[in-house]
Amino acid sequence: MAWFRRKTRERGLHRPSGTVVRSSTFISRLIFILSLLGGLSLLIGFIRFGDQVTALRTPSGPIRADGAAALTGGSDQRLIAGVKLVESKAVPRLLISGVNRVTTAKEVRAVAGGAEETYACCIDMGRRATDTIGNAEEAAIWVQVHQIRTLVVITDAYHMPRSLFEMRRAIPDVTLIPYPVQSTREFDGDWWKNERPTRALALEYGKYLVSLGRGLLEGDGEIVVKQIGLLHKGKTR
């Protein structure tokens, strides 16, 4: 039996243990390198994302559109900006999407300002949406009812890329005009030096990547590619 084992080793029927170790080491190193590259890509993408959204500013020039949608959540500046657009005649109608079911129009007005008659004639409150996807779905119904072809999207600057992506998926035939608001000065300048904005942007970036991944899985690859291209160029549209 010992003679047979010696012969088989000489003929190469048994692989030397050193070969197995070298193969395992190569695979481990490959996994490490790929993980490192993946992490580096995520970090670069996050920095690009952070720089882009913190550089966004509320448009200063005149705006004309068929309507506007202010997405609740985040800062009250979203609602204030939306009401001002209506009262300045920049848009004839406003959707405030994601209003709590028990919140009254009077309470919204106390936060957003504006005349009572403005709310009576020109402001609609959507109460179904509970997240960004819901905002897009609610807006899709609203623009169809009011035959809107150009829509101003009002939300916090850090939330704008994901909001536009979900809107493009829900209403691809409507022209979207981003109207970002900066809720705090913490997002200005060297945002990465402060823990709070860095954490908020990291959370939003993670949600944004999940949205892009879901878009790919659900067959909206063309919109995903366009969105990634806009981020790479530092644009929102």
CSV table of N, CA and C in Angstrom, one decimal, residues 53 71 73-75 77-78 153-161 179-183:
chain,number,residue,atom,x,y,z
A,53,VAL,N,-24.9,67.8,-4.6
A,53,VAL,CA,-26.1,68.2,-3.9
A,53,VAL,C,-25.9,69.5,-3.0
A,71,LEU,N,-42.5,68.3,-2.0
A,71,LEU,CA,-42.5,67.0,-1.3
A,71,LEU,C,-42.3,67.3,0.2
A,73,GLY,N,-41.6,66.4,4.3
A,73,GLY,CA,-40.5,65.8,4.9
A,73,GLY,C,-39.3,66.7,4.8
A,74,GLY,N,-38.3,66.5,5.6
A,74,GLY,CA,-37.2,67.4,5.6
A,74,GLY,C,-37.6,68.8,6.1
A,75,SER,N,-37.2,69.8,5.5
A,75,SER,CA,-37.4,71.2,6.0
A,75,SER,C,-38.7,71.8,5.5
A,77,GLN,N,-38.9,74.6,4.4
A,77,GLN,CA,-38.6,75.5,3.2
A,77,GLN,C,-39.2,74.9,1.9
A,78,ARG,N,-39.4,73.6,1.9
A,78,ARG,CA,-40.0,73.1,0.7
A,78,ARG,C,-41.4,73.6,0.5
A,153,VAL,N,-40.2,70.5,-9.4
A,153,VAL,CA,-40.1,69.5,-8.3
A,153,VAL,C,-39.4,70.3,-7.1
A,154,ILE,N,-40.0,70.4,-6.0
A,154,ILE,CA,-39.5,71.2,-4.9
A,154,ILE,C,-39.1,70.2,-3.7
A,155,THR,N,-37.9,70.2,-3.4
A,155,THR,CA,-37.4,69.4,-2.2
A,155,THR,C,-36.1,69.9,-1.8
A,156,ASP,N,-35.6,69.3,-0.7
A,156,ASP,CA,-34.3,69.7,-0.2
A,156,ASP,C,-33.2,69.2,-1.2
A,157,ALA,N,-32.1,70.0,-1.3
A,157,ALA,CA,-31.1,69.7,-2.3
A,157,ALA,C,-30.6,68.3,-2.2
A,158,TYR,N,-30.3,67.8,-1.0
A,158,TYR,CA,-29.8,66.5,-0.9
A,158,TYR,C,-30.7,65.4,-1.3
A,159,HIS,N,-32.0,65.7,-1.3
A,159,HIS,CA,-33.0,64.8,-1.7
A,159,HIS,C,-33.4,64.8,-3.2
A,160,MET,N,-32.9,65.8,-3.9
A,160,MET,CA,-33.3,66.1,-5.3
A,160,MET,C,-32.9,64.9,-6.2
A,161,PRO,N,-31.7,64.4,-6.3
A,161,PRO,CA,-31.4,63.3,-7.2
A,161,PRO,C,-32.4,62.1,-7.1
A,179,TYR,N,-36.2,72.3,-8.3
A,179,TYR,CA,-36.2,73.5,-7.5
A,179,TYR,C,-35.7,73.2,-6.1
A,180,PRO,N,-34.4,73.0,-6.0
A,180,PRO,CA,-33.8,72.6,-4.7
A,180,PRO,C,-33.8,73.7,-3.7
A,181,VAL,N,-34.0,73.4,-2.4
A,181,VAL,CA,-33.8,74.3,-1.3
A,181,VAL,C,-32.8,73.8,-0.4
A,182,GLN,N,-31.9,74.6,0.2
A,182,GLN,CA,-30.9,74.2,1.2
A,182,GLN,C,-31.5,74.5,2.5
A,183,SER,N,-31.7,73.5,3.3
A,183,SER,CA,-32.4,73.6,4.6
A,183,SER,C,-31.5,74.2,5.7
